[in-house]
Short mmCIF file of C-alpha atoms and ligand atoms in Angstrom, two decimals:
data_model
loop_
_atom_site.label_atom_id
_atom_site.label_comp_id
_atom_site.label_asym_id
_atom_site.label_seq_id
_atom_site.Cartn_x
_atom_site.Cartn_y
_atom_site.Cartn_z
CA MET O 156 -8.76 12.18 32.44
CA GLY O 157 -7.54 14.00 29.34
CA ARG O 158 -5.00 15.90 27.34
CA ALA O 159 -5.15 18.81 24.93
CA PHE O 160 -3.09 19.15 21.62
CA VAL O 161 -3.11 21.70 18.90
CA TYR O 162 -2.38 19.04 16.27
CA VAL O 163 -3.28 15.30 16.60
CA ILE O 164 -2.24 12.82 13.92
CA LEU O 165 -4.59 9.79 14.20
CA GLY O 166 -2.66 6.65 13.15
CA GLY O 167 1.07 5.77 13.13
CA GLY O 168 1.63 4.58 9.86
CA VAL O 169 3.63 5.82 6.66
CA ALA O 170 1.46 8.88 6.22
CA ALA O 171 1.74 9.99 10.00
CA GLY O 172 5.64 9.69 9.82
CA TYR O 173 5.85 11.73 6.61
CA ALA O 174 3.54 14.29 8.14
CA ALA O 175 5.54 14.51 11.27
CA LEU O 176 8.66 15.04 8.97
CA GLU O 177 6.85 17.90 7.45
CA PHE O 178 5.70 19.53 10.67
CA ALA O 179 9.34 19.33 12.04
CA ARG O 180 10.71 20.95 8.54
CA ARG O 181 8.37 23.80 8.78
CA GLY O 182 8.54 24.17 12.50
CA GLY O 183 4.67 25.48 12.81
CA TYR O 184 4.22 24.00 16.22
CA SER O 185 5.70 24.39 20.00
CA ARG O 186 6.66 21.55 22.01
CA GLY O 187 3.95 19.29 23.34
CA GLU O 188 1.42 20.82 20.77
CA LEU O 189 1.51 17.87 18.48
CA CYS O 190 1.02 14.17 18.98
CA ILE O 191 0.68 10.93 16.98
CA ILE O 192 -1.68 8.41 18.46
CA SER O 193 -1.02 4.86 17.18
CA GLU O 194 -2.57 1.39 18.05
CA GLU O 195 0.96 0.07 17.10
CA ALA O 196 3.57 -0.16 19.81
CA VAL O 197 6.29 1.27 17.62
CA ALA O 198 7.02 4.67 15.93
CA PRO O 199 5.96 4.89 12.25
CA TYR O 200 7.74 2.76 9.85
CA GLU O 201 7.92 1.78 6.15
CA ARG O 202 5.28 -0.54 5.85
CA PRO O 203 6.41 -1.77 2.33
CA ALA O 204 9.52 -3.34 4.13
CA LEU O 205 7.21 -6.06 5.76
CA SER O 206 6.63 -8.08 2.69
CA LYS O 207 10.26 -7.60 1.26
CA GLY O 208 13.32 -6.86 3.56
CA TYR O 209 11.53 -8.17 6.76
CA LEU O 210 11.19 -11.50 5.31
CA LEU O 211 14.60 -12.30 3.94
CA PRO O 212 16.27 -15.35 4.98
CA GLU O 213 19.37 -13.55 6.02
CA GLY O 214 20.24 -10.09 6.85
CA ALA O 215 16.31 -9.30 7.31
CA ALA O 216 15.46 -5.65 7.96
CA ARG O 217 14.36 -4.81 11.48
CA LEU O 218 13.49 -1.79 13.26
CA PRO O 219 14.88 0.72 13.97
CA GLY O 220 16.29 0.40 10.36
CA PHE O 221 13.15 1.01 8.64
CA HIS O 222 11.65 3.66 10.37
CA THR O 223 10.03 6.42 8.20
CA CYS O 224 11.27 8.25 6.43
CA VAL O 225 14.16 6.19 5.01
CA GLY O 226 11.85 4.80 2.33
CA ALA O 227 12.17 8.27 0.53
CA ASN O 228 15.75 8.53 1.29
CA ASP O 229 15.11 11.15 3.91
CA GLU O 230 15.65 11.12 7.86
CA LEU O 231 15.27 8.05 10.06
CA LEU O 232 12.62 9.01 12.36
CA THR O 233 13.26 7.21 15.48
CA PRO O 234 11.58 7.48 18.78
CA LYS O 235 14.53 9.69 19.88
CA TRP O 236 13.92 12.09 16.84
CA TYR O 237 10.14 12.54 17.97
CA LYS O 238 11.36 13.39 21.43
CA GLU O 239 13.97 15.92 20.07
CA GLN O 240 11.39 17.42 17.93
CA GLY O 241 8.89 17.73 20.91
CA ILE O 242 6.38 15.61 19.15
CA GLU O 243 4.42 13.10 21.46
CA LEU O 244 4.20 9.41 20.58
CA VAL O 245 1.18 8.12 22.22
CA LEU O 246 1.77 4.40 21.17
CA GLY O 247 -0.14 1.24 21.72
CA THR O 248 -3.29 3.18 22.09
CA LYS O 249 -6.30 2.52 19.98
CA VAL O 250 -8.99 5.33 19.39
CA ILE O 251 -12.34 3.92 19.86
CA SER O 252 -14.58 6.87 19.25
CA ALA O 253 -14.27 10.37 17.82
CA ASP O 254 -16.52 13.46 18.20
CA VAL O 255 -15.94 15.74 15.27
CA ARG O 256 -18.18 18.52 16.63
CA ARG O 257 -16.43 18.53 20.07
CA LYS O 258 -13.04 17.93 18.64
CA THR O 259 -12.17 14.99 20.91
CA LEU O 260 -10.87 11.45 20.56
CA LEU O 261 -11.55 8.72 23.20
CA THR O 262 -8.88 6.22 23.56
CA GLY O 263 -9.44 2.50 24.67
CA THR O 264 -7.62 3.33 27.92
CA GLY O 265 -10.36 5.79 28.72
CA GLU O 266 -8.45 8.91 28.04
CA THR O 267 -10.10 11.89 26.00
CA ILE O 268 -7.51 13.52 23.79
CA SER O 269 -8.82 17.03 22.19
CA TYR O 270 -7.43 18.71 19.30
CA LYS O 271 -7.73 21.98 17.33
CA THR O 272 -6.56 20.27 14.04
CA LEU O 273 -6.81 16.62 13.37
CA ILE O 274 -5.05 14.55 10.75
CA ILE O 275 -6.67 11.09 10.03
CA ALA O 276 -4.21 8.53 9.02
CA THR O 277 -5.68 5.34 10.09
CA GLY O 278 -4.91 3.42 6.88
CA ALA O 279 -6.60 0.12 6.22
CA ARG O 280 -7.18 -3.19 7.72
CA ALA O 281 -6.66 -6.59 5.94
CA LEU O 282 -9.92 -8.39 4.91
CA LYS O 283 -10.51 -11.53 6.87
CA LEU O 284 -11.56 -15.02 5.43
CA GLN O 285 -14.34 -15.08 7.97
CA GLU O 286 -15.87 -11.88 6.19
CA PHE O 287 -16.32 -14.39 3.33
CA GLY O 288 -18.09 -16.90 5.43
CA ILE O 289 -14.99 -19.33 5.88
CA GLN O 290 -14.81 -20.87 9.30
CA GLY O 291 -11.80 -21.76 11.20
CA SER O 292 -9.62 -19.09 9.78
CA ASP O 293 -7.99 -17.99 13.00
CA ALA O 294 -5.69 -20.99 13.09
CA SER O 295 -2.33 -20.48 14.47
CA ASN O 296 -0.61 -21.17 11.00
CA ILE O 297 -2.80 -18.89 8.99
CA CYS O 298 -1.25 -15.52 8.29
CA TYR O 299 -2.24 -12.08 7.36
CA LEU O 300 0.06 -9.14 6.68
CA ARG O 301 -0.51 -5.61 7.70
CA ASN O 302 1.58 -4.69 10.62
CA ILE O 303 4.74 -5.69 12.37
CA ASP O 304 2.88 -8.18 14.73
CA ASP O 305 1.54 -9.84 11.67
CA ALA O 306 5.02 -9.93 10.00
CA ASP O 307 6.45 -11.48 13.19
CA LYS O 308 3.86 -14.22 13.20
CA LEU O 309 4.54 -14.87 9.47
CA VAL O 310 8.40 -15.13 10.15
CA SER O 311 7.81 -17.64 13.13
CA VAL O 312 5.41 -19.58 11.21
CA MET O 313 7.65 -19.67 8.13
CA LYS O 314 10.64 -20.89 10.32
CA SER O 315 8.47 -23.62 11.99
CA CYS O 316 8.20 -25.50 8.65
CA PRO O 317 11.45 -25.49 6.64
CA GLY O 318 10.88 -27.09 3.34
CA GLY O 319 7.14 -27.29 3.87
CA ASN O 320 4.03 -26.14 2.02
CA ALA O 321 2.55 -23.04 1.91
CA VAL O 322 -0.81 -21.90 0.34
CA VAL O 323 -1.27 -18.31 -0.61
CA ILE O 324 -4.75 -17.06 -0.92
CA GLY O 325 -5.10 -14.10 -3.32
CA GLY O 326 -3.17 -13.10 -6.40
CA GLY O 327 -2.68 -9.38 -5.47
CA TYR O 328 0.02 -7.29 -3.92
CA ILE O 329 0.46 -9.38 -0.75
CA GLY O 330 0.06 -12.76 -2.47
CA MET O 331 2.78 -12.04 -5.13
CA GLU O 332 5.26 -10.44 -2.68
CA CYS O 333 4.70 -13.01 0.13
CA ALA O 334 4.94 -15.96 -2.55
CA ALA O 335 8.19 -14.58 -3.63
CA ALA O 336 9.58 -14.25 -0.13
CA LEU O 337 8.37 -17.76 0.97
CA VAL O 338 10.14 -19.32 -2.14
CA THR O 339 13.35 -17.50 -1.15
CA ASN O 340 12.90 -19.25 2.29
CA LYS O 341 12.72 -22.61 0.49
CA ILE O 342 9.00 -23.17 1.16
CA ARG O 343 7.02 -24.70 -1.63
CA VAL O 344 4.19 -22.29 -2.65
CA THR O 345 0.80 -22.78 -4.24
CA MET O 346 -1.18 -19.69 -5.06
CA VAL O 347 -4.98 -19.91 -5.14
CA PHE O 348 -7.03 -16.89 -6.50
CA PRO O 349 -10.39 -16.39 -8.24
CA GLU O 350 -9.27 -14.32 -11.37
CA LYS O 351 -7.95 -15.58 -14.66
CA HIS O 352 -4.66 -14.02 -14.01
CA CYS O 353 -2.55 -12.61 -11.06
CA MET O 354 -2.49 -8.80 -10.30
CA GLY O 355 -5.98 -8.47 -11.90
CA ARG O 356 -6.32 -4.96 -10.81
CA LEU O 357 -3.51 -3.83 -12.75
CA PHE O 358 -1.70 -6.13 -15.00
CA THR O 359 -2.92 -7.10 -18.46
CA PRO O 360 -3.04 -10.88 -19.28
CA LYS O 361 0.46 -10.53 -21.16
CA ILE O 362 2.00 -8.80 -18.34
CA ALA O 363 0.65 -11.46 -15.75
CA GLU O 364 1.72 -14.26 -17.91
CA PHE O 365 5.30 -13.08 -17.68
CA TYR O 366 5.19 -13.09 -13.93
CA GLU O 367 3.25 -16.24 -13.60
CA ASN O 368 5.83 -18.01 -15.86
CA TYR O 369 8.58 -16.56 -13.94
CA TYR O 370 7.09 -17.51 -10.56
CA THR O 371 6.62 -21.12 -12.06
CA SER O 372 10.06 -21.36 -13.03
CA LYS O 373 10.77 -20.71 -9.28
CA GLY O 374 8.55 -23.56 -8.41
CA VAL O 375 5.31 -21.70 -7.48
CA THR O 376 2.27 -23.58 -8.56
CA PHE O 377 -0.86 -21.44 -9.61
CA VAL O 378 -4.43 -22.63 -8.96
CA LYS O 379 -6.74 -20.01 -10.67
CA GLY O 380 -10.18 -19.41 -11.04
CA THR O 381 -11.35 -20.76 -7.73
CA VAL O 382 -11.56 -20.07 -4.06
CA LEU O 383 -10.95 -22.03 -0.82
CA THR O 384 -14.21 -23.09 1.00
CA SER O 385 -12.78 -24.57 4.33
CA PHE O 386 -9.81 -26.07 5.96
CA GLU O 387 -8.62 -29.50 7.33
CA LYS O 388 -7.01 -29.33 10.64
CA ASP O 389 -5.06 -31.52 13.13
CA THR O 390 -6.00 -32.17 16.60
CA THR O 391 -4.12 -28.92 17.69
CA GLY O 392 -6.19 -26.93 15.41
CA LYS O 393 -3.47 -26.31 13.02
CA VAL O 394 -4.46 -26.19 9.15
CA THR O 395 -3.01 -29.17 7.44
CA ALA O 396 -4.78 -28.82 4.28
CA VAL O 397 -6.91 -26.10 2.15
CA ILE O 398 -10.03 -27.36 0.55
CA LEU O 399 -11.05 -25.55 -2.71
CA LYS O 400 -14.48 -25.02 -4.22
CA ASP O 401 -13.53 -27.28 -7.00
CA GLY O 402 -12.90 -30.16 -4.50
CA ARG O 403 -9.18 -30.02 -4.50
CA HIS O 404 -7.27 -30.69 -1.16
CA LEU O 405 -3.92 -28.73 -1.12
CA PRO O 406 -1.70 -29.79 1.66
CA ALA O 407 -0.60 -26.87 3.76
CA ASP O 408 2.06 -26.46 6.65
CA MET O 409 1.07 -22.70 6.49
CA VAL O 410 -1.41 -20.33 4.79
CA VAL O 411 -0.83 -16.58 3.87
CA VAL O 412 -4.00 -14.67 3.19
CA GLY O 413 -3.94 -11.35 1.06
CA ILE O 414 -7.50 -10.76 -0.22
CA GLY O 415 -7.59 -6.93 -0.06
CA ILE O 416 -8.06 -4.25 2.48
CA ARG O 417 -10.86 -1.82 3.74
CA ALA O 418 -10.08 1.70 4.68
CA ASN O 419 -10.34 2.40 8.42
CA THR O 420 -13.06 5.02 8.21
CA SER O 421 -15.38 3.67 10.91
CA LEU O 422 -14.70 6.25 13.64
CA PHE O 423 -15.96 8.81 11.35
CA GLU O 424 -18.95 7.38 9.50
CA GLY O 425 -21.83 9.67 10.03
CA GLN O 426 -19.64 12.67 11.04
CA LEU O 427 -17.50 13.35 7.88
CA MET O 428 -18.47 13.10 4.18
CA MET O 429 -17.45 9.68 2.81
CA SER O 430 -16.70 8.63 -0.82
CA THR O 431 -18.96 5.70 -1.26
CA GLU O 432 -17.65 4.60 -4.47
CA ASN O 433 -13.96 4.49 -3.10
CA GLY O 434 -14.79 3.43 0.56
CA GLY O 435 -12.75 6.21 2.10
CA ILE O 436 -13.01 9.73 3.67
CA LYS O 437 -13.62 12.36 1.03
CA VAL O 438 -11.13 15.24 0.96
CA ASN O 439 -10.58 18.23 -1.29
CA GLY O 440 -7.18 19.14 -3.03
CA GLN O 441 -5.91 20.30 0.39
CA LEU O 442 -6.59 16.86 1.87
CA GLN O 443 -9.35 18.67 4.06
CA THR O 444 -12.58 16.71 4.92
CA SER O 445 -16.04 18.03 5.18
CA ASP O 446 -14.99 19.34 8.51
CA SER O 447 -12.34 22.25 8.13
CA SER O 448 -10.61 21.28 11.21
CA VAL O 449 -10.05 17.50 9.96
CA TYR O 450 -7.80 16.43 7.18
CA ALA O 451 -7.39 12.72 6.03
CA VAL O 452 -4.30 11.37 4.28
CA GLY O 453 -2.99 7.99 3.15
CA ASP O 454 -4.98 4.85 2.43
CA VAL O 455 -8.01 6.15 4.21
CA ALA O 456 -8.32 9.33 2.03
CA ALA O 457 -10.26 9.64 -1.16
CA PHE O 458 -8.71 12.60 -3.06
CA PRO O 459 -9.01 14.30 -6.40
CA ILE O 460 -6.45 13.72 -8.90
CA LYS O 461 -6.04 16.62 -11.06
CA LEU O 462 -4.50 14.67 -14.01
CA PHE O 463 -7.74 12.63 -14.10
CA ASP O 464 -9.87 15.64 -14.36
CA ASP O 465 -10.39 15.67 -10.62
CA ASP O 466 -11.84 12.30 -10.53
CA ILE O 467 -11.76 11.00 -6.78
CA ARG O 468 -9.48 8.02 -5.99
CA ARG O 469 -8.37 6.32 -2.87
CA LEU O 470 -4.92 4.97 -3.56
CA GLU O 471 -3.40 2.13 -1.37
CA HIS O 472 0.17 2.85 -2.02
CA VAL O 473 3.04 4.26 -0.12
CA ASP O 474 4.09 7.06 -2.47
CA SER O 475 0.54 8.51 -2.08
CA ALA O 476 0.62 8.29 1.73
CA ARG O 477 3.88 9.97 1.79
CA ARG O 478 2.92 12.78 -0.45
CA THR O 479 -0.63 13.28 0.95
CA GLY O 480 0.62 13.33 4.61
CA ARG O 481 3.21 16.06 3.82
CA HIS O 482 0.77 18.15 1.66
CA ALA O 483 -2.00 18.00 4.36
CA VAL O 484 0.48 19.51 6.90
CA ALA O 485 1.71 22.18 4.28
CA SER O 486 -2.14 22.98 3.78
CA ILE O 487 -2.51 23.33 7.46
CA LEU O 488 0.57 25.45 8.36
CA ASP O 489 0.50 27.53 5.08
CA PRO O 490 -2.81 27.55 3.38
CA SER O 491 -2.34 30.40 1.52
CA LYS O 492 0.77 29.37 -0.48
CA THR O 493 -0.39 25.77 -0.77
CA ARG O 494 -2.08 24.75 -3.92
CA ASP O 495 -4.27 21.72 -4.38
CA ILE O 496 -2.28 18.38 -4.64
CA ASP O 497 -1.49 17.51 -8.12
CA TYR O 498 -0.59 13.70 -7.74
CA LEU O 499 0.52 11.24 -10.28
CA PRO O 500 -0.47 7.79 -9.14
CA PHE O 501 2.71 5.69 -8.78
CA PHE O 502 2.74 2.06 -7.85
CA TYR O 503 5.62 -0.34 -7.74
CA SER O 504 6.82 -3.88 -6.61
CA ARG O 505 10.12 -5.75 -6.18
CA VAL O 506 10.13 -9.55 -6.24
CA PHE O 507 13.07 -11.95 -6.81
CA THR O 508 15.54 -9.95 -8.73
CA LEU O 509 12.37 -8.17 -10.73
CA SER O 510 11.30 -4.63 -10.22
CA TRP O 511 8.58 -2.74 -12.03
CA GLN O 512 6.99 0.63 -11.87
CA PHE O 513 3.57 2.01 -13.05
CA TYR O 514 2.44 5.50 -13.40
CA GLY O 515 -1.09 7.02 -14.16
CA ASP O 516 -4.32 5.04 -14.96
CA ASN O 517 -4.78 1.60 -16.41
CA VAL O 518 -7.60 2.87 -18.70
CA GLY O 519 -7.90 2.60 -22.53
CA GLU O 520 -6.26 0.56 -25.08
CA VAL O 521 -3.08 -1.05 -24.22
CA VAL O 522 0.24 -1.42 -26.31
CA HIS O 523 2.95 -3.60 -24.95
CA PHE O 524 6.59 -2.97 -25.91
CA GLY O 525 10.10 -4.52 -25.14
CA ASP O 526 11.51 -8.05 -24.34
CA PHE O 527 9.24 -10.32 -22.41
CA THR O 528 11.64 -13.30 -22.99
CA SER O 529 15.04 -12.36 -21.78
CA SER O 530 16.67 -13.53 -18.71
CA SER O 531 17.13 -9.96 -17.62
CA PRO O 532 13.70 -8.72 -18.83
CA ARG O 533 12.88 -5.06 -19.74
CA PHE O 534 9.35 -4.51 -21.14
CA GLY O 535 6.39 -2.46 -20.61
CA ALA O 536 2.95 -1.23 -21.57
CA TYR O 537 1.13 1.98 -22.25
CA TRP O 538 -2.38 2.55 -21.73
CA VAL O 539 -3.74 4.95 -24.43
CA ASN O 540 -6.97 6.81 -23.57
CA LYS O 541 -8.61 9.33 -26.05
CA GLY O 542 -5.65 9.53 -28.11
CA ARG O 543 -3.12 10.22 -25.20
CA ILE O 544 -0.88 8.15 -22.82
CA ALA O 545 -2.97 7.53 -19.69
CA GLY O 546 -0.73 5.00 -17.82
CA ALA O 547 2.69 3.32 -18.38
CA PHE O 548 4.32 0.18 -16.97
CA LEU O 549 7.79 -0.85 -17.09
CA GLU O 550 9.74 -3.77 -15.82
CA GLY O 551 13.35 -3.67 -15.59
CA GLY O 552 13.96 -0.12 -16.40
CA SER O 553 16.81 2.18 -15.05
CA ARG O 554 16.08 5.25 -12.99
CA GLU O 555 16.03 7.51 -15.96
CA GLU O 556 13.74 5.15 -17.87
CA TYR O 557 11.33 5.13 -15.10
CA GLU O 558 11.41 8.89 -14.96
CA ALA O 559 10.89 9.18 -18.66
CA ILE O 560 7.64 6.81 -18.61
CA SER O 561 6.49 9.09 -15.59
CA ILE O 562 6.79 12.18 -17.49
CA ALA O 563 5.29 10.71 -20.56
CA VAL O 564 2.27 10.07 -18.53
CA ARG O 565 2.28 13.50 -16.66
CA ARG O 566 2.44 15.27 -20.03
CA GLU O 567 -0.51 12.89 -21.40
CA ALA O 568 1.71 12.56 -24.55
CA VAL O 569 -0.32 12.55 -27.65
CA VAL O 570 -0.46 9.10 -29.55
CA THR O 571 -1.67 9.20 -33.23
CA ASP O 572 -0.59 5.88 -34.45
CA MET O 573 -0.90 2.86 -32.10
CA GLY O 574 1.30 0.63 -34.42
CA GLU O 575 3.98 3.29 -34.22
CA LEU O 576 3.87 3.38 -30.61
CA GLU O 577 4.32 -0.27 -30.17
CA LYS O 578 7.40 0.07 -32.53
CA GLN O 579 8.90 2.84 -30.60
CA GLY O 580 8.06 1.39 -27.23
CA LEU O 581 10.34 2.87 -24.44
CA ALA O 582 11.86 5.24 -27.19
CA LEU O 583 8.68 7.29 -27.01
CA ALA O 584 9.15 8.14 -23.47
CA ILE O 585 12.79 8.84 -23.65
CA GLN O 586 12.45 11.23 -26.65
CA GLU O 587 9.67 13.06 -24.93
P1 FAD L 782 -0.86 2.61 7.56
O1 FAD L 782 0.59 2.75 7.20
O2 FAD L 782 -1.61 1.34 7.37
O3 FAD L 782 -1.11 3.24 8.95
C1 FAD L 782 -2.32 3.26 9.65
C2 FAD L 782 -1.88 3.38 11.17
O4 FAD L 782 -3.02 3.95 11.73
C3 FAD L 782 -1.40 2.20 11.86
O5 FAD L 782 -0.32 2.42 12.54
C4 FAD L 782 -2.63 1.80 12.71
O6 FAD L 782 -2.25 0.94 13.84
C5 FAD L 782 -3.19 3.06 12.92
N1 FAD L 782 -4.56 2.96 13.30
C6 FAD L 782 -5.78 2.64 12.52
N2 FAD L 782 -7.00 2.90 13.27
C7 FAD L 782 -6.56 3.19 14.69
C8 FAD L 782 -7.21 3.65 15.76
N3 FAD L 782 -8.42 3.58 15.83
N4 FAD L 782 -6.48 4.19 16.86
C9 FAD L 782 -5.09 4.27 16.76
N5 FAD L 782 -4.48 3.91 15.73
C10 FAD L 782 -4.88 3.46 14.48
N6 FAD L 782 2.79 0.25 -1.22
C11 FAD L 782 3.55 0.68 -2.23
O7 FAD L 782 3.14 1.51 -2.96
N7 FAD L 782 4.63 -0.31 -2.36
C12 FAD L 782 5.12 -1.27 -1.79
O8 FAD L 782 5.97 -2.15 -1.98
C13 FAD L 782 4.02 -1.74 -0.68
N8 FAD L 782 4.28 -2.69 0.14
C14 FAD L 782 3.44 -3.03 1.04
C15 FAD L 782 3.65 -4.14 1.90
C16 FAD L 782 2.85 -4.49 3.00
C17 FAD L 782 3.00 -5.74 3.58
C18 FAD L 782 1.50 -3.76 3.08
C19 FAD L 782 0.63 -4.04 4.13
C20 FAD L 782 1.44 -2.62 2.41
C21 FAD L 782 2.32 -2.33 1.38
N9 FAD L 782 2.00 -1.05 0.59
C22 FAD L 782 3.01 -0.75 -0.34
C23 FAD L 782 1.03 -0.20 1.08
C24 FAD L 782 1.49 1.02 1.69
O9 FAD L 782 2.20 0.46 2.88
C25 FAD L 782 0.22 1.74 2.23
O10 FAD L 782 -0.42 2.28 1.26
C26 FAD L 782 0.67 2.83 3.39
O11 FAD L 782 1.15 2.15 4.47
C27 FAD L 782 -0.57 3.50 3.82
O12 FAD L 782 -0.11 4.50 4.76
P2 FAD L 782 -1.13 4.99 5.76
O13 FAD L 782 -0.24 5.83 6.88
O14 FAD L 782 -2.32 5.62 5.02
O15 FAD L 782 -1.70 3.67 6.65
P1 NDP L 783 -5.17 -6.75 -3.70
O1 NDP L 783 -6.26 -5.97 -3.55
O2 NDP L 783 -3.95 -6.26 -4.19
O3 NDP L 783 -5.43 -8.33 -3.96
C1 NDP L 783 -6.37 -9.06 -3.37
C2 NDP L 783 -6.34 -10.33 -4.12
O4 NDP L 783 -7.23 -11.28 -3.47
C3 NDP L 783 -7.07 -10.30 -5.33
O5 NDP L 783 -6.25 -11.18 -6.40
C4 NDP L 783 -8.47 -10.72 -5.31
O6 NDP L 783 -9.20 -11.15 -6.38
C5 NDP L 783 -8.31 -11.72 -4.35
N1 NDP L 783 -9.41 -12.15 -3.36
C6 NDP L 783 -10.46 -11.36 -3.19
N2 NDP L 783 -11.28 -11.89 -2.39
C7 NDP L 783 -10.73 -13.25 -2.44
C8 NDP L 783 -11.37 -14.57 -1.68
N3 NDP L 783 -12.47 -14.52 -1.09
N4 NDP L 783 -10.50 -15.67 -1.99
C9 NDP L 783 -9.41 -15.51 -2.61
N5 NDP L 783 -8.96 -14.66 -3.40
C10 NDP L 783 -9.72 -13.42 -3.29
O7 NDP L 783 -4.89 -6.79 -1.95
P2 NDP L 783 -3.86 -7.37 -1.00
O8 NDP L 783 -4.54 -8.13 0.17
O9 NDP L 783 -2.74 -8.38 -1.99
O10 NDP L 783 -3.05 -6.22 -0.64
C11 NDP L 783 -3.39 -5.51 0.63
C12 NDP L 783 -2.92 -3.97 0.44
O11 NDP L 783 -1.70 -3.96 0.47
C13 NDP L 783 -3.18 -3.43 -0.80
O12 NDP L 783 -3.70 -2.13 -0.54
C14 NDP L 783 -1.96 -3.08 -1.58
O13 NDP L 783 -2.01 -2.07 -2.34
C15 NDP L 783 -1.07 -3.12 -0.33
N6 NDP L 783 0.27 -3.70 -0.83
C16 NDP L 783 0.88 -3.03 -1.94
C17 NDP L 783 2.11 -3.51 -2.38
C18 NDP L 783 2.91 -2.72 -3.20
O14 NDP L 783 2.39 -1.78 -3.76
N7 NDP L 783 3.90 -3.36 -3.83
C19 NDP L 783 2.75 -4.76 -1.67
C20 NDP L 783 2.06 -5.28 -0.58
C21 NDP L 783 0.72 -4.96 -0.23
P3 NDP L 783 -10.31 -9.95 -7.18
O15 NDP L 783 -9.36 -8.97 -7.73
O16 NDP L 783 -11.07 -11.00 -8.04
O17 NDP L 783 -11.21 -9.49 -5.97
#
């Protein structure tokens, strides 16, 4: 049993949706030549909605409202759209092995799908507590959040304990966004994480202090510098308390876990060159892997960032997934006119009424600016490396201000006087 396609996109997430849009725009395929294979039962959607609009107590986002590519204010790619474009959606189908030399993929249903060109867009999986030796972490009221099934479970568990206690494990993106969503749903939240402050991979202690104070004002309790060791459960196997390494017991009606991800590379280990440092599939500026018929995009791809002197990075953010997805298709369909990708890393988050954006790299000396104390805060930071702006963060900015900081980073604005930079703050970017 088997099918043959010219182009196969493996994975049906954000990068896949934007790759499909680019194929449709360029029209470089015939009906039936292109397919998306996805383990998920639904067409590609904007994953960021799962920890934001999807969890709202009222007027929550639901499909088809947030299929790709609405997140970039582009078309809404519903199943009907794929049909009209002649793109086959092979949904609810897991690929269990890949043979790069033979150009075939084997699905869990025993079908062999062959391709001429493959785009790997398998994204990443959430790390599980059992991988850290925690027993009993498959209880019915412990939630992870990577896909729509996880989000449905989270919503149903949340609705089962109105006014109850949630323990959120992890102080990264999932932890912060889910804690805010739980509070909005009137659930009491305690956040537990090993670092000294939240968002340790990006925030400075000063920036983190602002968000922690804000969350505290919304009723969130922080338990920092420790990890959980086990759970207390009732006779039905539901978690009733979380036990920490320092001996504390935290009552819990539900637990949300966000302790990082691993890129889904396993199908291609030993077949394609990997980036051992970044844990992804190594690609060049055309998003092409060590096999010229295979491309990799999104969370799974480790690609060169021109602005960082071609340093290889694997980014875990939606803008990068959208852009690499589209760029790979441009490279495939029009290689002579497609330059190497020149990507400016961009991360953002929205919680409560707050909203921040970050561009570039958080390396070097940090200068903070703006008002960290007002009820409508507008503050930020520059990272200065080798006398130039390497990264910029802004909370509460306008569209123009965000654009201005992104341009300052893109131009690697020269900084001669750190004191002056601190005084100028946002004005430096706006004057640029
Ligand atoms: P994914 O979107 O994860 O898609 C991977 C796809 O591959 C999935 O459909 C999966 O089922 C499929 N797949 C994997 N293996 C197989 C297989 N063997 N066979 C078949 N199919 C397979 N980023 C931001 O910048 N801002 C945000 O606000 C933000 N919010 C987020 C909120 C949540 C809850 C999550 C989980 C992530 C968020 N992100 C955010 C990160 C962003 O969503 C990811 O960077 C982006 O989804 C990566 O796109 P991708 O296509 O590479 O992978
Ligand atoms: P993150 O890497 O952002 O954060 C993981 C957090 O868990 C860190 O605080 C980490 O601490 C902590 N941690 C690690 N191991 C343990 C442990 N054993 N016990 C307790 N805490 C632990 O990952 P998330 O899970 O929050 O997010 C998953 C993915 O989703 C990321 O790729 C993220 O980019 C994406 N996402 C992005 C969003 C956005 O961009 N707005 C929103 C939501 C998700 P330490 O640093 O010390 O390891």
